[in-house]
Coordinates of C-alpha atoms in Angstrom, one line a residue:
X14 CA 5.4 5.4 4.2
X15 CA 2.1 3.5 3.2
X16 CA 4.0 0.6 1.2
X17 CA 7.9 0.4 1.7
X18 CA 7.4 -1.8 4.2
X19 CA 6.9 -4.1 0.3
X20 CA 10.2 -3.2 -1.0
X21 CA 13.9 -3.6 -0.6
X22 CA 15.5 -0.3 -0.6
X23 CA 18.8 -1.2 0.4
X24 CA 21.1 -1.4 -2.1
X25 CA 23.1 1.4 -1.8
X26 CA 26.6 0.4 -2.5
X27 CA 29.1 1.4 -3.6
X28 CA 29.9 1.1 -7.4
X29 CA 26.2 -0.4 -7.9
X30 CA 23.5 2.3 -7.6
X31 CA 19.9 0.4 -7.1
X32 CA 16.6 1.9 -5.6
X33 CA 13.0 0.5 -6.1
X34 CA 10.5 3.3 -6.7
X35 CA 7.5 3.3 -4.5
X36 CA 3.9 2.5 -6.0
X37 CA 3.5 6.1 -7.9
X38 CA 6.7 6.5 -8.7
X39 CA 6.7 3.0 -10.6
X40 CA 3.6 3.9 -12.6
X41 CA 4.8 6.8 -13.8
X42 CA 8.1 5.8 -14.4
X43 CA 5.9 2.8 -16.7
X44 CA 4.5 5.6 -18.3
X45 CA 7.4 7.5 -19.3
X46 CA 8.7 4.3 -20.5
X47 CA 5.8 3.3 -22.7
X48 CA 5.7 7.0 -23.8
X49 CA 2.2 8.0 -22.6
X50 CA 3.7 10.5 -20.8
X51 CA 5.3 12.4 -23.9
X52 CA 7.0 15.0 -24.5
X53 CA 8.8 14.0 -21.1
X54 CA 12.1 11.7 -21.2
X55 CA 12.7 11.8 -17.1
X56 CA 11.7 12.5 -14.4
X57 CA 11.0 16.3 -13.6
X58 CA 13.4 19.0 -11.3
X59 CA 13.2 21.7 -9.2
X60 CA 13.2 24.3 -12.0
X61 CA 9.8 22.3 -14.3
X62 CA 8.0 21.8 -11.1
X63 CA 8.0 25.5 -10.4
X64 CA 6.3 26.3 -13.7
X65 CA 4.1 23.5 -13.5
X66 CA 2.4 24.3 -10.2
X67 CA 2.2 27.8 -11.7
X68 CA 1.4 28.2 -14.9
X69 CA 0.6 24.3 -16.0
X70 CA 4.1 23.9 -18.2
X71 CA 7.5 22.9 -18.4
X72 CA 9.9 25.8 -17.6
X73 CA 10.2 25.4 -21.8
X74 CA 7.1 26.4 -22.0
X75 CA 5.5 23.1 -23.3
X76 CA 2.1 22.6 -21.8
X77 CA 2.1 20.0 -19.0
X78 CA -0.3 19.7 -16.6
X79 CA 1.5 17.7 -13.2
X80 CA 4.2 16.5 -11.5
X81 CA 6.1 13.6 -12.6
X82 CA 8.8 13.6 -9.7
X83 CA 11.2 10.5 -8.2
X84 CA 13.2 11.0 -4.6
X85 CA 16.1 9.2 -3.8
X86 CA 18.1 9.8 -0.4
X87 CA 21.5 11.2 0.1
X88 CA 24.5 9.8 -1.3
X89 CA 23.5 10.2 -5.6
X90 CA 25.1 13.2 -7.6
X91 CA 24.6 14.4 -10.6
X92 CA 25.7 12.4 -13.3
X93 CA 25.6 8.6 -11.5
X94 CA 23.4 5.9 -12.7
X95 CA 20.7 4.6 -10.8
X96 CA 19.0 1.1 -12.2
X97 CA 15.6 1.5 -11.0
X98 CA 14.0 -1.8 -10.0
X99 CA 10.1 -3.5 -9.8
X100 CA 9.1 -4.7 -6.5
X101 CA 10.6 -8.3 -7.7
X102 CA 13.9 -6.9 -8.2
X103 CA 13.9 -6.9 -11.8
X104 CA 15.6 -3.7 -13.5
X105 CA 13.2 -1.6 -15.5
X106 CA 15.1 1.6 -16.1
X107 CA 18.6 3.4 -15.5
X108 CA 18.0 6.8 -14.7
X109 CA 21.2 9.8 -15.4
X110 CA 21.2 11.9 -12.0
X111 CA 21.1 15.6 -13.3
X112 CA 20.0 17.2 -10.4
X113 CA 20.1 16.3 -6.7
X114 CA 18.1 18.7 -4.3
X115 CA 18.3 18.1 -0.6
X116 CA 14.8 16.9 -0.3
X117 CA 15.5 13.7 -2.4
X118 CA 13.8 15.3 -5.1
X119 CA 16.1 14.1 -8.6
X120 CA 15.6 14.6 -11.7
X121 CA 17.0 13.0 -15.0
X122 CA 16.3 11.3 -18.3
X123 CA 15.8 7.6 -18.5
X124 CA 16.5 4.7 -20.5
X125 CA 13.9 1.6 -20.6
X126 CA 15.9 -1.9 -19.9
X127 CA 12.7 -4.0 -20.2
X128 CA 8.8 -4.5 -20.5
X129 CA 7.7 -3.8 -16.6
X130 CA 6.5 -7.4 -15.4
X131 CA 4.9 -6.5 -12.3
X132 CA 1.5 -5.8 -11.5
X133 CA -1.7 -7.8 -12.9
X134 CA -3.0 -8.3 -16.6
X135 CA 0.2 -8.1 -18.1
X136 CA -1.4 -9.4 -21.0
X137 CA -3.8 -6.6 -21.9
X138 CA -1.1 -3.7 -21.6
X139 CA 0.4 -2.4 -24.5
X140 CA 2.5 1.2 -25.0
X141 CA 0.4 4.0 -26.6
X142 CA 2.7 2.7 -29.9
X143 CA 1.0 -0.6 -30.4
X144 CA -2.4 1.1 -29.7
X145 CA -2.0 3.3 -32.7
X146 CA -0.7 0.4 -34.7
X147 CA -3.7 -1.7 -34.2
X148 CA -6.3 1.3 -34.4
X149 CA -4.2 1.8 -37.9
X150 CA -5.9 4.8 -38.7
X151 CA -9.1 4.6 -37.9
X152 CA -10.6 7.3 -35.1
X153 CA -10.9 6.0 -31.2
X154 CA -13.1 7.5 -28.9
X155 CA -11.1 6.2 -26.1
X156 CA -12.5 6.2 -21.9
X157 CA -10.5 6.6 -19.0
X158 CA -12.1 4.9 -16.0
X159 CA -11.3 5.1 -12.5
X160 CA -14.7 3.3 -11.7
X161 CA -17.1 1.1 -13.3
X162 CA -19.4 2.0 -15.9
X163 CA -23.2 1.7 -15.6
X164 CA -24.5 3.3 -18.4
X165 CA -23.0 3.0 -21.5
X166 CA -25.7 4.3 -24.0
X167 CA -23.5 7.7 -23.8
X168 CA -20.2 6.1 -25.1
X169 CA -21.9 4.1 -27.7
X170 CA -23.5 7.2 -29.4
X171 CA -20.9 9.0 -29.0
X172 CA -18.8 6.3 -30.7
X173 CA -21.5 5.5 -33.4
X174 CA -21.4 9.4 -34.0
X175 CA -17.5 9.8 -34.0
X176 CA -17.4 6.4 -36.5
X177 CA -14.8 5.9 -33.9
X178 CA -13.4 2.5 -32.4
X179 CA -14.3 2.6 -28.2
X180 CA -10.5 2.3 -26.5
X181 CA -11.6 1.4 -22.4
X182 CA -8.8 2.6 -20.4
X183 CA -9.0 1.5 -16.8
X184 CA -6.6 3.8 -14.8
X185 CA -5.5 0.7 -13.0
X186 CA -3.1 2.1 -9.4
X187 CA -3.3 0.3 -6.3
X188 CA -5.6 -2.1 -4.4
X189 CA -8.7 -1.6 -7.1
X190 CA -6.6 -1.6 -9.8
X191 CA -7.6 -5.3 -11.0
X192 CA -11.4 -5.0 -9.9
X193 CA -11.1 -1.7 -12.7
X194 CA -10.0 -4.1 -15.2
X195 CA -12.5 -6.9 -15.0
X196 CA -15.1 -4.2 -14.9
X197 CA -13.5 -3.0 -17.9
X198 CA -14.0 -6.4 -19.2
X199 CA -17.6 -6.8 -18.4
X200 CA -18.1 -3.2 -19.8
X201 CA -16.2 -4.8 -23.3
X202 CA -18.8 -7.6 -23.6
X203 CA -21.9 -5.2 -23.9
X204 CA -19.7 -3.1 -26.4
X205 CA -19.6 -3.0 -30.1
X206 CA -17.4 -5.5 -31.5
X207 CA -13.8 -4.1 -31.8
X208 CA -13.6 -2.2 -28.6
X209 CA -10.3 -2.5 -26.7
X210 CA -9.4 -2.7 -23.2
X211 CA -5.7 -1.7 -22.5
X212 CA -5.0 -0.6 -18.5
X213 CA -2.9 2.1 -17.8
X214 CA -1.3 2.6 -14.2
X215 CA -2.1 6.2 -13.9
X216 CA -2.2 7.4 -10.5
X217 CA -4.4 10.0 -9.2
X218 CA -3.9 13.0 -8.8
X219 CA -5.3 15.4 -5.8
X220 CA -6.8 18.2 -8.0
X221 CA -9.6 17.1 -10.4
X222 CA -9.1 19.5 -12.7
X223 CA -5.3 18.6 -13.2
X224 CA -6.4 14.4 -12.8
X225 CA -8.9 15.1 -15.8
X226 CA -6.0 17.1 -18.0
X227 CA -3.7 14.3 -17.3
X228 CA -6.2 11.9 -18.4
X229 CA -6.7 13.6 -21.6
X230 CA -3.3 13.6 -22.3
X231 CA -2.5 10.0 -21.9
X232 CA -6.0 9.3 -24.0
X233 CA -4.3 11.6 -26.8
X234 CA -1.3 10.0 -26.6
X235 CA -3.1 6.2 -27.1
X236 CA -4.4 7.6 -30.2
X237 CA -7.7 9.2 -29.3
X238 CA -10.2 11.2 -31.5
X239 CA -12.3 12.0 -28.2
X240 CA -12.0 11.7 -24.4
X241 CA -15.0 10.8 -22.1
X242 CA -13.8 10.4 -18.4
X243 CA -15.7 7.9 -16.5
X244 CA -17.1 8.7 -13.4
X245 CA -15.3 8.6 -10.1
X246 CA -16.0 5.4 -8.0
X247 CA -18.4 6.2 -5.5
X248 CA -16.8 3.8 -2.0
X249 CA -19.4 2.4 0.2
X250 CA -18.1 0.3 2.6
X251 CA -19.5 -2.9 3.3
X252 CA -21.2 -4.0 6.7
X253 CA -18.3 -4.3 9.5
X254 CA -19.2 -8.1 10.1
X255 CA -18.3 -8.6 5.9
X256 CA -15.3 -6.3 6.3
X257 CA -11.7 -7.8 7.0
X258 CA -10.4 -7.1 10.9
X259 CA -7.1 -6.9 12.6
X260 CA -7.5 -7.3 16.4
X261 CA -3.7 -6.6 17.4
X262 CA -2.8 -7.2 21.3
X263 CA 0.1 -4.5 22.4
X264 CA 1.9 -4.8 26.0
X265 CA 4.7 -6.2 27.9
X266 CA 5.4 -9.5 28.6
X267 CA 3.3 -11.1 31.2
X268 CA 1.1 -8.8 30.4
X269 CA -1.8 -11.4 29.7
X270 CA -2.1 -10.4 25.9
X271 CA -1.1 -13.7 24.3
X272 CA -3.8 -15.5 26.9
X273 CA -6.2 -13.1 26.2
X274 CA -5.9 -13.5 22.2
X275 CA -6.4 -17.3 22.4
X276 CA -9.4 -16.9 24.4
X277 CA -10.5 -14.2 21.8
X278 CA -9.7 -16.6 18.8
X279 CA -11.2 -19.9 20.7
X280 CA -14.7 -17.3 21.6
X281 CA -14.6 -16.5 17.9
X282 CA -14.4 -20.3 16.5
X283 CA -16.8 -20.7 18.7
X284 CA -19.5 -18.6 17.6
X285 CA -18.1 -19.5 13.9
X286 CA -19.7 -16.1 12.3
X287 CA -15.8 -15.2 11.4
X288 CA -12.6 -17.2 9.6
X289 CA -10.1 -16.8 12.5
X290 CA -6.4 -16.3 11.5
X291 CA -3.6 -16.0 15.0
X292 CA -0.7 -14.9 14.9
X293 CA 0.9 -14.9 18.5
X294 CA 4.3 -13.1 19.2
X295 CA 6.2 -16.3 20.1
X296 CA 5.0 -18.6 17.7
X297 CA 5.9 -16.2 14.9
X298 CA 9.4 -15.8 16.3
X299 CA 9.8 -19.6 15.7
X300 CA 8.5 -19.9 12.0
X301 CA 7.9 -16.5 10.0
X302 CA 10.9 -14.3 11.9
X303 CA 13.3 -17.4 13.0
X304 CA 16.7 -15.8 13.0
X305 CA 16.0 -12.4 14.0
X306 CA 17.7 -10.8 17.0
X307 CA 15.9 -8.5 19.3
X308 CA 17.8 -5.7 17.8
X309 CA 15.3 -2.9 17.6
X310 CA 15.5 -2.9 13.6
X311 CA 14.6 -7.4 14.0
X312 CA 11.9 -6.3 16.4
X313 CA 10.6 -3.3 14.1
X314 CA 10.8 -6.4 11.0
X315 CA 9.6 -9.0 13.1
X316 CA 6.4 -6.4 13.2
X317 CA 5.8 -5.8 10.1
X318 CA 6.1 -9.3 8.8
X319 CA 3.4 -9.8 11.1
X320 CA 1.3 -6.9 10.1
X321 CA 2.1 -8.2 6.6
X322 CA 0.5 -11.5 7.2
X323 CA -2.2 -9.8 9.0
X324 CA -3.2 -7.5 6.4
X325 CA -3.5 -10.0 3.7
X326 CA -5.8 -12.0 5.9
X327 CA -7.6 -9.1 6.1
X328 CA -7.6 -8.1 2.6
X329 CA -9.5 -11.1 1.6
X330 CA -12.4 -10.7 4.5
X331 CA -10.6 -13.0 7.2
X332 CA -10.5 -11.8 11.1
X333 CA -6.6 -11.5 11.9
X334 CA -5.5 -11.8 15.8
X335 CA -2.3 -10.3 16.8
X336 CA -0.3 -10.5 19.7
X337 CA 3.2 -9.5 20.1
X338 CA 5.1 -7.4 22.3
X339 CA 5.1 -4.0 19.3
X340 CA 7.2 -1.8 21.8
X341 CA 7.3 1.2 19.6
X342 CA 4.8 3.5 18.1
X343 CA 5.8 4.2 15.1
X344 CA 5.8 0.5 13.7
X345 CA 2.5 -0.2 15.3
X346 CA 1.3 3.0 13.1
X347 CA 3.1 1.3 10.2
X348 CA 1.0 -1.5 10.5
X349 CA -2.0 0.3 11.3
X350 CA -1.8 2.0 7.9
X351 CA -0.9 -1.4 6.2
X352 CA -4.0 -3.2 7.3
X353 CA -6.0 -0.1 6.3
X354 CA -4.6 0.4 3.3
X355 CA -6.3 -3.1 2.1
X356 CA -9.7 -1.8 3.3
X357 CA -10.0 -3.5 6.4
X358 CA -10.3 -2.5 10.3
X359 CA -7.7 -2.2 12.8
X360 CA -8.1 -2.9 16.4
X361 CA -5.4 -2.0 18.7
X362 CA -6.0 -3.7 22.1
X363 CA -3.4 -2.2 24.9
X364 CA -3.0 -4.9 27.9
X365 CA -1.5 -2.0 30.0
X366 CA -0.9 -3.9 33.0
X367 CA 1.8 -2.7 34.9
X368 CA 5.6 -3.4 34.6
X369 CA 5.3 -4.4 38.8
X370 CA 2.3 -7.0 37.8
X371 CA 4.0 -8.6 34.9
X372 CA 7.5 -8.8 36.7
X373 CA 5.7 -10.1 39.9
X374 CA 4.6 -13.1 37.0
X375 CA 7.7 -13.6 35.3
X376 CA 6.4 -17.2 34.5
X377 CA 9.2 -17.7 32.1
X378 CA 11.8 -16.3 34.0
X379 CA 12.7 -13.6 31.7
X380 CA 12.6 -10.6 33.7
X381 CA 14.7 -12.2 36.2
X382 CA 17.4 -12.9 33.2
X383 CA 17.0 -9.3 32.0
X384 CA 17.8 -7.8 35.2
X385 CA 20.9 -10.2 35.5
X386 CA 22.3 -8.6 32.0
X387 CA 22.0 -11.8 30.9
X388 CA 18.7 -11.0 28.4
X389 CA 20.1 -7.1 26.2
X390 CA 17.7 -5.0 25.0
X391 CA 15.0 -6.5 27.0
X392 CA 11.5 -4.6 27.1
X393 CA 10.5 -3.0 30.0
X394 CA 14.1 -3.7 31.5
X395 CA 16.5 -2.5 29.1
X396 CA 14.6 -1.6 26.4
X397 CA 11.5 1.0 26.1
X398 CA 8.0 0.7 25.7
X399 CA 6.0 3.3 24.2
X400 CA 2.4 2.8 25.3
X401 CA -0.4 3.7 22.9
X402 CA -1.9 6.9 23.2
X403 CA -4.0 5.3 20.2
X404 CA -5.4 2.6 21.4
X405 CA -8.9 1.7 21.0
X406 CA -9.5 -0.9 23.9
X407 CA -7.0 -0.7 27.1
X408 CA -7.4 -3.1 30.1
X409 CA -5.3 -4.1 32.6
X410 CA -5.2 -7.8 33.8
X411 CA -3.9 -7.3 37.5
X412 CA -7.4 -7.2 39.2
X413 CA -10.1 -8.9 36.4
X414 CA -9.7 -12.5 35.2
X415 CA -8.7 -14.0 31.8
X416 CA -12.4 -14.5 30.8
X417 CA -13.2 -10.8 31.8
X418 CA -10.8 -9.4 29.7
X419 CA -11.7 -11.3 26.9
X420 CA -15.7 -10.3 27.1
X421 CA -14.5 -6.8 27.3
X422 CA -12.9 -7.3 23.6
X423 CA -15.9 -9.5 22.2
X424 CA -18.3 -6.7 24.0
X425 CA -15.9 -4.1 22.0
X426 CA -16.3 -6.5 18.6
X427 CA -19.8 -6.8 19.0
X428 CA -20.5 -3.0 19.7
X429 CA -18.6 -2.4 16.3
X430 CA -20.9 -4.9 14.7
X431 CA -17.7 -6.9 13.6
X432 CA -19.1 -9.9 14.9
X433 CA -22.9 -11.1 14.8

């Protein structure tokens, strides 16, 4: 669920058979294609996975130490083509169904159509193929890094030792996947002259023991003499007031969010300790979602579009304010896990002031529309709300002012130390 809200998974027609892997499906299915994941051809079935969870190979026997799986929803057989896309759209593979299992689960050889394209440093990747070819012989002592390496006395004796050429291999999946190759980079400079830095989009796996076999594999397939795994990245988080924020308003309409998020945002440009990004409900309506209905999957888009924005504002540091409508749960959650997934903070702010209160308003004259049938799907009216039973500030505008409301959420920002 974590990232399909970055990919277009919809075409499914008839006679053309399309489906964009999600982030570790596409990096294995890179590896399979650039053949650092011999002896495999496909992606694995019911029957390999058994004997890899228990006895560590395929159901032939050959030793293999994880799963290397793709799902796909109903409506493939076995024997249809699927064209298996990047997140651009571009095909990368076609993949022959042979086995469908009710789960999604399919399995199949596949047939490269391309060099992937997606994903950063394009440049520095080559297939385990050209690795060989360049080392031309000579013995690699290569390293797979999944953080950055501090002391690097151990990998030059070991290379000095070996007579061996040092092959860096930054395991590069997901958001630290291009700080792992400019650390790579640095690490090259205070190398011996020769050593090569080619990234490899292996993701990780849950069990070290099986991560470590799987990195030894792809190191032996790249042409290695020796294997050193780096050490794990050790994550400390930053100070809150350094981290990126998403402060997102949730409530009916009338409820006093959007007034209370551009009191927020004008307190914060005030103070001028955080860059201020807001994004309220209507104003994205008009610009990013213009053309949406209020259908619940346009409402559920508008959403994430907005979480979207938000996130990458918040990647980079910035302090994102929110305010739309976000009736359901499950779309809030989706962009709860969106702006985490970057790093950042999430705020979920419920203005729970009652339907009676915010009807009783009706400034607009919407609710008076929506109980004419003139206004479908309508929330509040027509049209459910699910409140929050995750939110991490509630208030209730009926009885406090404007500039109450908003102390409560700077009190609530300060307390976090997310402002200074």
């Amino acid at each position: 669920m974590l990232l399909s809200y970055q990919f277009n998974r919809n075409s499914w027609d008839v006679g053309t058979v399309e489906w964009t892997p999600d982030p570790r499906e596409l990096a294995d299915l890179e590896l399979l294609l650039s053949g650092a994941f011999e002896p495999l051809t496909g992606f694995l079935g019911h029957d390999d996975l058994h004997t890899v969870h228990e006895r560590g190979t395929l159901a032939d026997g050959t030793r293999w130490p994880a799963p290397v799986t793709l799902h796909l929803p109903a409506g493939v057989s076995p024997g249809d083509e699927v064209t298996l896309l990047d997140p651009e759209g571009l095909p990368l593979a076609v993949l022959t169904v042979t086995a469908h299992e009710p789960d999604g689960l399919t399995s199949g050889p596949i047939k490269g159509l391309g060099t992937p394209e997606h994903g950063p440093f394009a440049r520095l990747r080559r297939t385990p193929a050209q690795v060989r070819e360049e080392l031309g012989g000579r013995p690699a002592l290569a390293v797979t890094m999944r953080g950055p390496l501090d002391d690097l006395s151990e990998i030059v004796d070991t290379a000095k030792e070996l007579d061996a050429v040092i092959l860096l291999l930054p395991l590069a999946y997901g958001e630290p996947g291009p700080a792992l190759v400019r650390a790579a980079l640095r690490a090259q400079e205070r190398l011996p002259a020769g050593t090569l830095v080619v990234p490899v989009p292996l993701a990780p796996r849950d069990e070290p023991e099986i991560d470590l076999e799987l990195r030894e594999h792809v190191a032996t397939a790249y042409g290695a003499a020796e294997h050193l795994a780096g050490p794990d990245p050790v994550h400390i988080p930053g100070p809150p007031h350094r981290r990126g924020l998403v402060v997102f308003f949730t409530g009916l309409s009338g409820s006093g969010k959007s007034t209370i998020a551009r009191g927020l945002r004008d307190s914060l440009l005030e103070l001028g300790t955080r860059t201020v990004t807001y994004l309220d409900g209507d104003v994205v309506r008009h610009l990013l979602s213009k053309g949406l209905t209020f259908s619940k999957a346009d409402r559920d888009l508008n959403i994430r579009r907005i979480g979207f924005v938000a996130a990458e504002t918040a990647r980079h540091g910035g302090l994102a304010i929110c305010a739309p409508i976000a009736p359901y749960a499950d779309t809030r959650e989706e962009v709860r896990e969106m702006v985490e997934s970057v790093g950042a903070d999430f705020l979920l702010v419920h203005v729970a002031t009652p339907l009676e209160e915010c009807e009783r308003r009706d400034r607009k004259g919407l609710y008076a529309k929506a109980r004419a049938g003139l206004i479908p799907e309508f929330t509040g009216v027509s049209d459910p709300y699910e409140e929050p039973d995750d939110a991490d500030l509630v208030i209730d505008t009926t009885h406090i002012s404007i500039e109450a409301a908003v102390s409560r959420v700077l009190d609530t920002l300060k307390g976090g130390g997310w402002i200074r």
